[in-house]
Amino acid sequence: MPAHKAFFPSGQVCNAQRVTSEPVTPAQPGGAPDLAELAKIVARQRAELDRLRDQAATSAVVERAKGAVMALTGCTADAAGEQLLQRAKAARHTLLEECWITLGGLAPAPAGRSGAREAVDIGGPGSEATALEQSAVPDDVTAALARLGKALVRVMTPHDLARCLLEHLGPDMSADAVLIYARRPDGGLGLIGHAGVDDTLAAQWGQVPPLSGMAALDALRAGEPRWLEDFAADERRYLLIGDPSDRWRSRAWLPVLTAGPAVPEVCIGVLRGRAGAFTARDRAHLRGVTRLCAGRLRAFDAPPERSADAETDAVQALFEALPVAAMLLTPLRAATGEVEDFRVQAATDQVGDLLGRTGEEPAGRRLLELRPALAAEPLWRGCLRVLATGQAYEGEPFAHEEVVAGVAELSLYTARAAPLGDALVVSWIRHGSSDRQEQRLADLQRLGNLGWANWNLVTQEASWSTQVFSLVGRDPAHGPVGLSQVPELALPEDTPALTRAVDELLHQGRPFDVPFRIRTSGGIRHLRLAAEAVADRHGTPVEVHGFVQDMTARRRAELALVESERAILTQHDVLQAERTLASRLQHALLPLANRPVHLAGLRVEVAYLPAQSGVHVGGDWFSAIELPDGDALLVVGDVAGHGVDAVATMAQLRFTAKGMVITGSSLTGALARLNTLLLHSRDSHASATMVLARYNPRRGRLVWAQAGHPPPLLLRDGEARYLRRPAGMLLGATATSVYQEAECRLDPGDRLILYTDGLVEHPPDSIDRGLERLAEAVAAPHGDGPGSLGPLLARMLPDERRDDVCVVDVRVPGGQDQ
């Protein structure tokens, strides 16, 4: 076939150009070239090289498409190029897009056509429908697809393709990730390209078994896109990729279609973090993207043929003869010289399983294409180190699940890498049962911080594990010590007990388990030696085996626990003494009457119940007294905190409030002065809430004020309601607090409840719920008689009270008793 010229969308023939050098004029005679000018020239030459590189890649794509048309129609190269131009114009494509679509239309040859490896549908998959769809595609989508067609010429691998698609779709439709899956021989899927997801997630979803409930498999089987736009419904129908699964709220899975009846082999997933449907524009855009990607996926260069040199042949022959997992790798270097990947030149059958590619042939493929997550694993770093140093690498043992006789079991492997010329030989050594036992013993000693020891009493030989030398701080070069010399390792005060235990073991065969201490460079270490004897047929000990364990951390924890217990007991005694003192002060300051009292024509009953949990006494209080002018003063308050300080503050507020009201202060004036008192008290952080109420029996008038306290509850004619609170900040909060009074009339038969928050606040219920329950309890009929608080408290309080409770129950005689 003669050489062909490259056709471009303009219809013009582009001839190759040669990169020319540009002279650099010195800044002055005999001087050096101007650096800024030199940098500009370098930048222009680089841009020219990039342009020529893209032009060459574009020309290669066009030539492939022309060859496909010529193979089908038998036309000349110029006629094939003209056909492509006409079809691009009719479908509103660029020539490059049409070439990609044409290459994507390659399909397996039908049976009976020997000599033809591929058939070509030059119209692409669904060409007539595609032309109709394209006529309705928005201009911005057409332009975006044209840009993508140009970008695809720089795509060399499926990973490059995923990154290219994410760069293209991210700004356009808020795509956050792109996944490309290919069908595996077993019917499952393998992840061949990804962008926007980390290697860990890619490794987790690198292999998808042929199960139902996977949207990508569903799309491939049906040959139709799957639009996942309702996350709740999609989560019930499909197993969603992601950790967590709601990381992407909308997804699209599109099969890459080819011509003919062949089932699609590749599916592209576009994942978005935002919820919502894919618009008609988005769907048209994504369908156009998959048509272009079909050509790019078919046009990927096949892996280069493996070199038939003597080393490769020898290694391959060796691989075929030995039942081990091994492969020969050659490095693939970037322009900077750094290794960016490895090519698998030869591999045994077992390698595919260890790389997570069961049933696939690794030879000829890139290593990171087979296992993308390998770049973050120790084996990758080991391979790079072997290339750099020439020294062999051996990794840590790792567990791998494999199927043996139909049963899954874990096997232990160690990966090794060794240089072979400019290549690497990587092998995996499967450990036998004895190796696994040794590894388990080593793991046991490391995790338990112990080591084994053995003494032969006949030959006087001793053997220790490496861990014992480390525990006792002895250089292994000096060898182990005899059993009779072990007590000499201990501190002098621990030597007698250890010596006695060893003597009893040697002479009576009695096993022992003795703690002792040794001095090391790191300080005192607590050890434990447990040993038993093996006797001959006469009962004479002939061998002793045992173990040494480091108990330092445990002993320190025990000592810390003992100290903590002592501190707790001491603190408990202090708190208990404080509680006793506070309780005595409280009882002295808050004398409780055994029966209701009568004040200014009111019947008043008081109840105070201390908290049942904790050792502190609270600061709740009350006052109910008759003033010199015949009025009644009713007070309920609550000091923040517990203990002696709270009781002292309570006493200060209780007596000061009574004194100020008795001497003529108004209720609001008293609250303002009490607020100032707390702000300037010894404990500047003290605060309290309070209700002050004054009842005039002659007018049946109740005037009250409050400072951050729950409002009184009024029961009248069987209906309970809370009084509207006047303004008032809690005491001790701010110097600018303003207090106001409120007034209400009390009629015969009325009942007024003043209380602290311990009556209505019971977590986890809110205080609003507690206020509702109090109103219900007060309004409910009861049969204990009119002056009893018993039914109310029984209904309101839980089995264990977390806070003090103070209640003042005020009744106005007359009418029907409440």
mmCIF file of N, CA and C in Angstrom, residues 633-731:
data_model
loop_
_atom_site.group_PDB
_atom_site.id
_atom_site.type_symbol
_atom_site.label_atom_id
_atom_site.label_comp_id
_atom_site.label_asym_id
_atom_site.label_seq_id
_atom_site.Cartn_x
_atom_site.Cartn_y
_atom_site.Cartn_z
ATOM 1 N N LEU A 633 -44.161 36.128 103.073
ATOM 2 C CA LEU A 633 -43.026 36.087 102.150
ATOM 3 C C LEU A 633 -42.734 34.622 101.807
ATOM 4 N N LEU A 634 -42.760 34.319 100.507
ATOM 5 C CA LEU A 634 -42.511 32.957 100.022
ATOM 6 C C LEU A 634 -41.299 33.001 99.092
ATOM 7 N N VAL A 635 -40.310 32.170 99.386
ATOM 8 C CA VAL A 635 -39.071 32.182 98.608
ATOM 9 C C VAL A 635 -38.677 30.744 98.269
ATOM 10 N N VAL A 636 -38.231 30.536 97.016
ATOM 11 C CA VAL A 636 -37.611 29.267 96.599
ATOM 12 C C VAL A 636 -36.384 29.632 95.775
ATOM 13 N N GLY A 637 -35.241 28.970 96.062
ATOM 14 C CA GLY A 637 -34.015 29.278 95.329
ATOM 15 C C GLY A 637 -33.167 28.048 95.117
ATOM 16 N N ASP A 638 -32.198 28.198 94.218
ATOM 17 C CA ASP A 638 -31.318 27.079 93.871
ATOM 18 C C ASP A 638 -29.947 27.645 93.528
ATOM 19 N N VAL A 639 -28.932 27.299 94.328
ATOM 20 C CA VAL A 639 -27.555 27.721 94.080
ATOM 21 C C VAL A 639 -26.896 26.696 93.159
ATOM 22 N N ALA A 640 -26.185 27.178 92.143
ATOM 23 C CA ALA A 640 -25.463 26.274 91.246
ATOM 24 C C ALA A 640 -24.341 25.576 92.006
ATOM 25 N N GLY A 641 -24.193 24.279 91.769
ATOM 26 C CA GLY A 641 -23.131 23.521 92.398
ATOM 27 C C GLY A 641 -23.610 22.733 93.602
ATOM 28 N N HIS A 642 -22.657 22.051 94.238
ATOM 29 C CA HIS A 642 -22.954 21.214 95.396
ATOM 30 C C HIS A 642 -21.849 21.378 96.419
ATOM 31 N N GLY A 643 -22.105 20.867 97.598
ATOM 32 C CA GLY A 643 -21.085 20.842 98.630
ATOM 33 C C GLY A 643 -21.192 22.004 99.604
ATOM 34 N N VAL A 644 -20.126 22.144 100.421
ATOM 35 C CA VAL A 644 -20.124 23.146 101.476
ATOM 36 C C VAL A 644 -20.234 24.556 100.912
ATOM 37 N N ASP A 645 -19.558 24.824 99.798
ATOM 38 C CA ASP A 645 -19.623 26.162 99.206
ATOM 39 C C ASP A 645 -21.040 26.506 98.779
ATOM 40 N N ALA A 646 -21.746 25.537 98.192
ATOM 41 C CA ALA A 646 -23.122 25.785 97.766
ATOM 42 C C ALA A 646 -24.020 26.039 98.963
ATOM 43 N N VAL A 647 -23.820 25.286 100.039
ATOM 44 C CA VAL A 647 -24.630 25.477 101.245
ATOM 45 C C VAL A 647 -24.353 26.847 101.858
ATOM 46 N N ALA A 648 -23.079 27.272 101.856
ATOM 47 C CA ALA A 648 -22.732 28.578 102.413
ATOM 48 C C ALA A 648 -23.376 29.705 101.613
ATOM 49 N N THR A 649 -23.338 29.584 100.274
ATOM 50 C CA THR A 649 -23.974 30.599 99.431
ATOM 51 C C THR A 649 -25.477 30.604 99.650
ATOM 52 N N MET A 650 -26.059 29.416 99.784
ATOM 53 C CA MET A 650 -27.501 29.303 100.039
ATOM 54 C C MET A 650 -27.878 30.035 101.325
ATOM 55 N N ALA A 651 -27.100 29.827 102.387
ATOM 56 C CA ALA A 651 -27.398 30.473 103.657
ATOM 57 C C ALA A 651 -27.294 31.991 103.538
ATOM 58 N N GLN A 652 -26.269 32.439 102.830
ATOM 59 C CA GLN A 652 -26.080 33.873 102.647
ATOM 60 C C GLN A 652 -27.279 34.495 101.919
ATOM 61 N N LEU A 653 -27.721 33.860 100.840
ATOM 62 C CA LEU A 653 -28.845 34.397 100.074
ATOM 63 C C LEU A 653 -30.151 34.317 100.864
ATOM 64 N N ARG A 654 -30.358 33.200 101.567
ATOM 65 C CA ARG A 654 -31.625 32.994 102.274
ATOM 66 C C ARG A 654 -31.841 34.061 103.349
ATOM 67 N N PHE A 655 -30.820 34.267 104.179
ATOM 68 C CA PHE A 655 -30.985 35.207 105.285
ATOM 69 C C PHE A 655 -30.940 36.658 104.798
ATOM 70 N N THR A 656 -30.113 36.926 103.776
ATOM 71 C CA THR A 656 -30.053 38.296 103.259
ATOM 72 C C THR A 656 -31.369 38.683 102.612
ATOM 73 N N ALA A 657 -31.967 37.770 101.831
ATOM 74 C CA ALA A 657 -33.241 38.067 101.172
ATOM 75 C C ALA A 657 -34.327 38.365 102.208
ATOM 76 N N LYS A 658 -34.425 37.527 103.234
ATOM 77 C CA LYS A 658 -35.440 37.775 104.270
ATOM 78 C C LYS A 658 -35.196 39.107 104.961
ATOM 79 N N GLY A 659 -33.941 39.366 105.287
ATOM 80 C CA GLY A 659 -33.629 40.597 106.011
ATOM 81 C C GLY A 659 -33.975 41.838 105.210
ATOM 82 N N MET A 660 -33.664 41.818 103.873
ATOM 83 C CA MET A 660 -33.932 42.995 103.057
ATOM 84 C C MET A 660 -35.430 43.228 102.900
ATOM 85 N N VAL A 661 -36.210 42.181 102.717
ATOM 86 C CA VAL A 661 -37.658 42.356 102.544
ATOM 87 C C VAL A 661 -38.295 42.798 103.855
ATOM 88 N N ILE A 662 -37.837 42.233 104.974
ATOM 89 C CA ILE A 662 -38.388 42.618 106.281
ATOM 90 C C ILE A 662 -38.120 44.087 106.565
ATOM 91 N N THR A 663 -36.955 44.575 106.111
ATOM 92 C CA THR A 663 -36.605 45.971 106.401
ATOM 93 C C THR A 663 -37.127 46.945 105.353
ATOM 94 N N GLY A 664 -37.950 46.471 104.437
ATOM 95 C CA GLY A 664 -38.639 47.384 103.547
ATOM 96 C C GLY A 664 -38.217 47.386 102.108
ATOM 97 N N SER A 665 -37.264 46.576 101.697
ATOM 98 C CA SER A 665 -36.859 46.538 100.290
ATOM 99 C C SER A 665 -37.966 45.930 99.441
ATOM 100 N N SER A 666 -38.091 46.422 98.210
ATOM 101 C CA SER A 666 -39.013 45.795 97.260
ATOM 102 C C SER A 666 -38.421 44.475 96.797
ATOM 103 N N LEU A 667 -39.247 43.667 96.140
ATOM 104 C CA LEU A 667 -38.760 42.365 95.660
ATOM 105 C C LEU A 667 -37.678 42.558 94.601
ATOM 106 N N THR A 668 -37.901 43.494 93.667
ATOM 107 C CA THR A 668 -36.902 43.704 92.620
ATOM 108 C C THR A 668 -35.631 44.324 93.195
ATOM 109 N N GLY A 669 -35.798 45.219 94.184
ATOM 110 C CA GLY A 669 -34.621 45.789 94.823
ATOM 111 C C GLY A 669 -33.810 44.743 95.544
ATOM 112 N N ALA A 670 -34.504 43.817 96.207
ATOM 113 C CA ALA A 670 -33.787 42.744 96.900
ATOM 114 C C ALA A 670 -33.014 41.880 95.906
ATOM 115 N N LEU A 671 -33.630 41.525 94.763
ATOM 116 C CA LEU A 671 -32.933 40.697 93.775
ATOM 117 C C LEU A 671 -31.720 41.423 93.205
ATOM 118 N N ALA A 672 -31.850 42.732 92.943
ATOM 119 C CA ALA A 672 -30.719 43.475 92.401
ATOM 120 C C ALA A 672 -29.560 43.496 93.392
ATOM 121 N N ARG A 673 -29.850 43.670 94.688
ATOM 122 C CA ARG A 673 -28.776 43.698 95.687
ATOM 123 C C ARG A 673 -28.166 42.296 95.860
ATOM 124 N N LEU A 674 -28.994 41.272 95.802
ATOM 125 C CA LEU A 674 -28.461 39.907 95.887
ATOM 126 C C LEU A 674 -27.554 39.599 94.692
ATOM 127 N N ASN A 675 -27.911 40.087 93.525
ATOM 128 C CA ASN A 675 -27.069 39.901 92.339
ATOM 129 C C ASN A 675 -25.706 40.557 92.552
ATOM 130 N N THR A 676 -25.717 41.799 93.098
ATOM 131 C CA THR A 676 -24.458 42.495 93.380
ATOM 132 C C THR A 676 -23.655 41.749 94.428
ATOM 133 N N LEU A 677 -24.339 41.209 95.424
ATOM 134 C CA LEU A 677 -23.663 40.453 96.474
ATOM 135 C C LEU A 677 -22.912 39.265 95.895
ATOM 136 N N LEU A 678 -23.554 38.517 94.991
ATOM 137 C CA LEU A 678 -22.880 37.344 94.412
ATOM 138 C C LEU A 678 -21.714 37.756 93.523
ATOM 139 N N LEU A 679 -21.881 38.842 92.781
ATOM 140 C CA LEU A 679 -20.802 39.276 91.905
ATOM 141 C C LEU A 679 -19.561 39.680 92.684
ATOM 142 N N HIS A 680 -19.721 40.119 93.923
ATOM 143 C CA HIS A 680 -18.580 40.561 94.734
ATOM 144 C C HIS A 680 -18.295 39.627 95.895
ATOM 145 N N SER A 681 -18.798 38.399 95.821
ATOM 146 C CA SER A 681 -18.554 37.440 96.902
ATOM 147 C C SER A 681 -17.189 36.801 96.736
ATOM 148 N N ARG A 682 -16.822 36.020 97.715
ATOM 149 C CA ARG A 682 -15.524 35.336 97.686
ATOM 150 C C ARG A 682 -15.416 34.422 96.468
ATOM 151 N N ASP A 683 -16.491 33.737 96.178
ATOM 152 C CA ASP A 683 -16.533 32.883 94.992
ATOM 153 C C ASP A 683 -17.210 33.671 93.883
ATOM 154 N N SER A 684 -16.389 34.344 93.055
ATOM 155 C CA SER A 684 -16.956 35.239 92.034
ATOM 156 C C SER A 684 -17.698 34.487 90.949
ATOM 157 N N HIS A 685 -17.575 33.151 90.933
ATOM 158 C CA HIS A 685 -18.264 32.368 89.904
ATOM 159 C C HIS A 685 -19.593 31.806 90.409
ATOM 160 N N ALA A 686 -19.988 32.131 91.628
ATOM 161 C CA ALA A 686 -21.240 31.602 92.169
ATOM 162 C C ALA A 686 -22.420 32.212 91.431
ATOM 163 N N SER A 687 -23.457 31.422 91.256
ATOM 164 C CA SER A 687 -24.689 31.896 90.628
ATOM 165 C C SER A 687 -25.855 31.154 91.255
ATOM 166 N N ALA A 688 -27.051 31.733 91.104
ATOM 167 C CA ALA A 688 -28.226 31.122 91.717
ATOM 168 C C ALA A 688 -29.469 31.607 90.988
ATOM 169 N N THR A 689 -30.539 30.813 91.096
ATOM 170 C CA THR A 689 -31.852 31.228 90.609
ATOM 171 C C THR A 689 -32.779 31.373 91.814
ATOM 172 N N MET A 690 -33.867 32.143 91.624
ATOM 173 C CA MET A 690 -34.661 32.471 92.810
ATOM 174 C C MET A 690 -36.037 32.996 92.398
ATOM 175 N N VAL A 691 -37.031 32.704 93.228
ATOM 176 C CA VAL A 691 -38.361 33.305 93.112
ATOM 177 C C VAL A 691 -38.691 33.952 94.457
ATOM 178 N N LEU A 692 -39.039 35.254 94.442
ATOM 179 C CA LEU A 692 -39.505 35.968 95.632
ATOM 180 C C LEU A 692 -40.975 36.321 95.421
ATOM 181 N N ALA A 693 -41.834 35.956 96.365
ATOM 182 C CA ALA A 693 -43.271 36.267 96.244
ATOM 183 C C ALA A 693 -43.784 36.856 97.560
ATOM 184 N N ARG A 694 -44.613 37.888 97.467
ATOM 185 C CA ARG A 694 -45.188 38.540 98.663
ATOM 186 C C ARG A 694 -46.715 38.551 98.501
ATOM 187 N N TYR A 695 -47.391 38.003 99.518
ATOM 188 C CA TYR A 695 -48.856 37.886 99.454
ATOM 189 C C TYR A 695 -49.498 38.834 100.452
ATOM 190 N N ASN A 696 -50.446 39.656 99.966
ATOM 191 C CA ASN A 696 -51.216 40.585 100.805
ATOM 192 C C ASN A 696 -52.598 39.965 101.036
ATOM 193 N N PRO A 697 -52.877 39.477 102.262
ATOM 194 C CA PRO A 697 -54.158 38.784 102.492
ATOM 195 C C PRO A 697 -55.356 39.733 102.440
ATOM 196 N N ARG A 698 -55.123 40.999 102.701
ATOM 197 C CA ARG A 698 -56.245 41.934 102.720
ATOM 198 C C ARG A 698 -56.794 42.166 101.323
ATOM 199 N N ARG A 699 -55.923 42.152 100.339
ATOM 200 C CA ARG A 699 -56.358 42.387 98.960
ATOM 201 C C ARG A 699 -56.339 41.103 98.135
ATOM 202 N N GLY A 700 -55.881 40.001 98.731
ATOM 203 C CA GLY A 700 -55.770 38.745 97.973
ATOM 204 C C GLY A 700 -54.821 38.884 96.782
ATOM 205 N N ARG A 701 -53.788 39.676 96.971
ATOM 206 C CA ARG A 701 -52.895 40.037 95.868
ATOM 207 C C ARG A 701 -51.514 39.426 96.091
ATOM 208 N N LEU A 702 -50.999 38.769 95.013
ATOM 209 C CA LEU A 702 -49.654 38.164 95.052
ATOM 210 C C LEU A 702 -48.751 38.936 94.091
ATOM 211 N N VAL A 703 -47.670 39.522 94.617
ATOM 212 C CA VAL A 703 -46.659 40.185 93.805
ATOM 213 C C VAL A 703 -45.408 39.316 93.831
ATOM 214 N N TRP A 704 -44.828 39.069 92.680
ATOM 215 C CA TRP A 704 -43.646 38.183 92.659
ATOM 216 C C TRP A 704 -42.634 38.650 91.614
ATOM 217 N N ALA A 705 -41.387 38.253 91.834
ATOM 218 C CA ALA A 705 -40.280 38.535 90.911
ATOM 219 C C ALA A 705 -39.389 37.296 90.868
ATOM 220 N N GLN A 706 -38.610 37.190 89.819
ATOM 221 C CA GLN A 706 -37.786 35.976 89.677
ATOM 222 C C GLN A 706 -36.450 36.327 89.046
ATOM 223 N N ALA A 707 -35.469 35.443 89.290
ATOM 224 C CA ALA A 707 -34.122 35.591 88.717
ATOM 225 C C ALA A 707 -33.744 34.265 88.071
ATOM 226 N N GLY A 708 -34.146 34.063 86.814
ATOM 227 C CA GLY A 708 -33.775 32.867 86.052
ATOM 228 C C GLY A 708 -34.368 31.589 86.569
ATOM 229 N N HIS A 709 -35.528 31.641 87.262
ATOM 230 C CA HIS A 709 -36.094 30.460 87.904
ATOM 231 C C HIS A 709 -37.356 30.021 87.163
ATOM 232 N N PRO A 710 -37.685 28.713 87.197
ATOM 233 C CA PRO A 710 -38.936 28.255 86.584
ATOM 234 C C PRO A 710 -40.137 28.966 87.227
ATOM 235 N N PRO A 711 -41.196 29.259 86.462
ATOM 236 C CA PRO A 711 -42.328 30.036 86.985
ATOM 237 C C PRO A 711 -43.203 29.212 87.921
ATOM 238 N N PRO A 712 -43.902 29.873 88.871
ATOM 239 C CA PRO A 712 -44.852 29.163 89.727
ATOM 240 C C PRO A 712 -46.008 28.591 88.890
ATOM 241 N N LEU A 713 -46.606 27.531 89.435
ATOM 242 C CA LEU A 713 -47.733 26.878 88.771
ATOM 243 C C LEU A 713 -48.996 27.168 89.577
ATOM 244 N N LEU A 714 -50.037 27.701 88.930
ATOM 245 C CA LEU A 714 -51.301 28.045 89.583
ATOM 246 C C LEU A 714 -52.371 27.061 89.149
ATOM 247 N N LEU A 715 -53.045 26.461 90.153
ATOM 248 C CA LEU A 715 -54.173 25.558 89.887
ATOM 249 C C LEU A 715 -55.450 26.257 90.325
ATOM 250 N N ARG A 716 -56.377 26.456 89.409
ATOM 251 C CA ARG A 716 -57.642 27.133 89.691
ATOM 252 C C ARG A 716 -58.770 26.409 88.951
ATOM 253 N N ASP A 717 -59.771 26.004 89.725
ATOM 254 C CA ASP A 717 -60.944 25.331 89.155
ATOM 255 C C ASP A 717 -60.552 24.126 88.320
ATOM 256 N N GLY A 718 -59.548 23.357 88.785
ATOM 257 C CA GLY A 718 -59.137 22.132 88.090
ATOM 258 C C GLY A 718 -58.240 22.339 86.890
ATOM 259 N N GLU A 719 -57.886 23.590 86.582
ATOM 260 C CA GLU A 719 -57.032 23.875 85.421
ATOM 261 C C GLU A 719 -55.707 24.444 85.916
ATOM 262 N N ALA A 720 -54.625 23.830 85.459
ATOM 263 C CA ALA A 720 -53.287 24.252 85.877
ATOM 264 C C ALA A 720 -52.638 25.083 84.772
ATOM 265 N N ARG A 721 -52.029 26.210 85.175
ATOM 266 C CA ARG A 721 -51.294 27.040 84.217
ATOM 267 C C ARG A 721 -50.116 27.694 84.927
ATOM 268 N N TYR A 722 -49.056 27.966 84.129
ATOM 269 C CA TYR A 722 -47.872 28.613 84.673
ATOM 270 C C TYR A 722 -48.026 30.122 84.562
ATOM 271 N N LEU A 723 -47.622 30.842 85.614
ATOM 272 C CA LEU A 723 -47.674 32.298 85.582
ATOM 273 C C LEU A 723 -46.636 32.835 84.596
ATOM 274 N N ARG A 724 -47.000 33.917 83.922
ATOM 275 C CA ARG A 724 -46.080 34.520 82.961
ATOM 276 C C ARG A 724 -44.915 35.161 83.718
ATOM 277 N N ARG A 725 -43.698 34.795 83.322
ATOM 278 C CA ARG A 725 -42.524 35.256 84.071
ATOM 279 C C ARG A 725 -42.184 36.692 83.728
ATOM 280 N N PRO A 726 -41.954 37.523 84.741
ATOM 281 C CA PRO A 726 -41.402 38.857 84.483
ATOM 282 C C PRO A 726 -39.912 38.740 84.165
ATOM 283 N N ALA A 727 -39.331 39.804 83.651
ATOM 284 C CA ALA A 727 -37.914 39.790 83.272
ATOM 285 C C ALA A 727 -37.047 39.602 84.517
ATOM 286 N N GLY A 728 -35.942 38.890 84.317
ATOM 287 C CA GLY A 728 -35.008 38.710 85.428
ATOM 288 C C GLY A 728 -33.942 37.682 85.102
ATOM 289 N N MET A 729 -32.654 38.086 85.071
ATOM 290 C CA MET A 729 -31.525 37.203 84.810
ATOM 291 C C MET A 729 -31.113 36.514 86.105
ATOM 292 N N LEU A 730 -30.528 35.331 85.994
ATOM 293 C CA LEU A 730 -30.092 34.618 87.195
ATOM 294 C C LEU A 730 -29.064 35.453 87.946
ATOM 295 N N LEU A 731 -29.005 35.240 89.243
ATOM 296 C CA LEU A 731 -28.119 36.009 90.107
ATOM 297 C C LEU A 731 -26.670 35.625 89.864
#
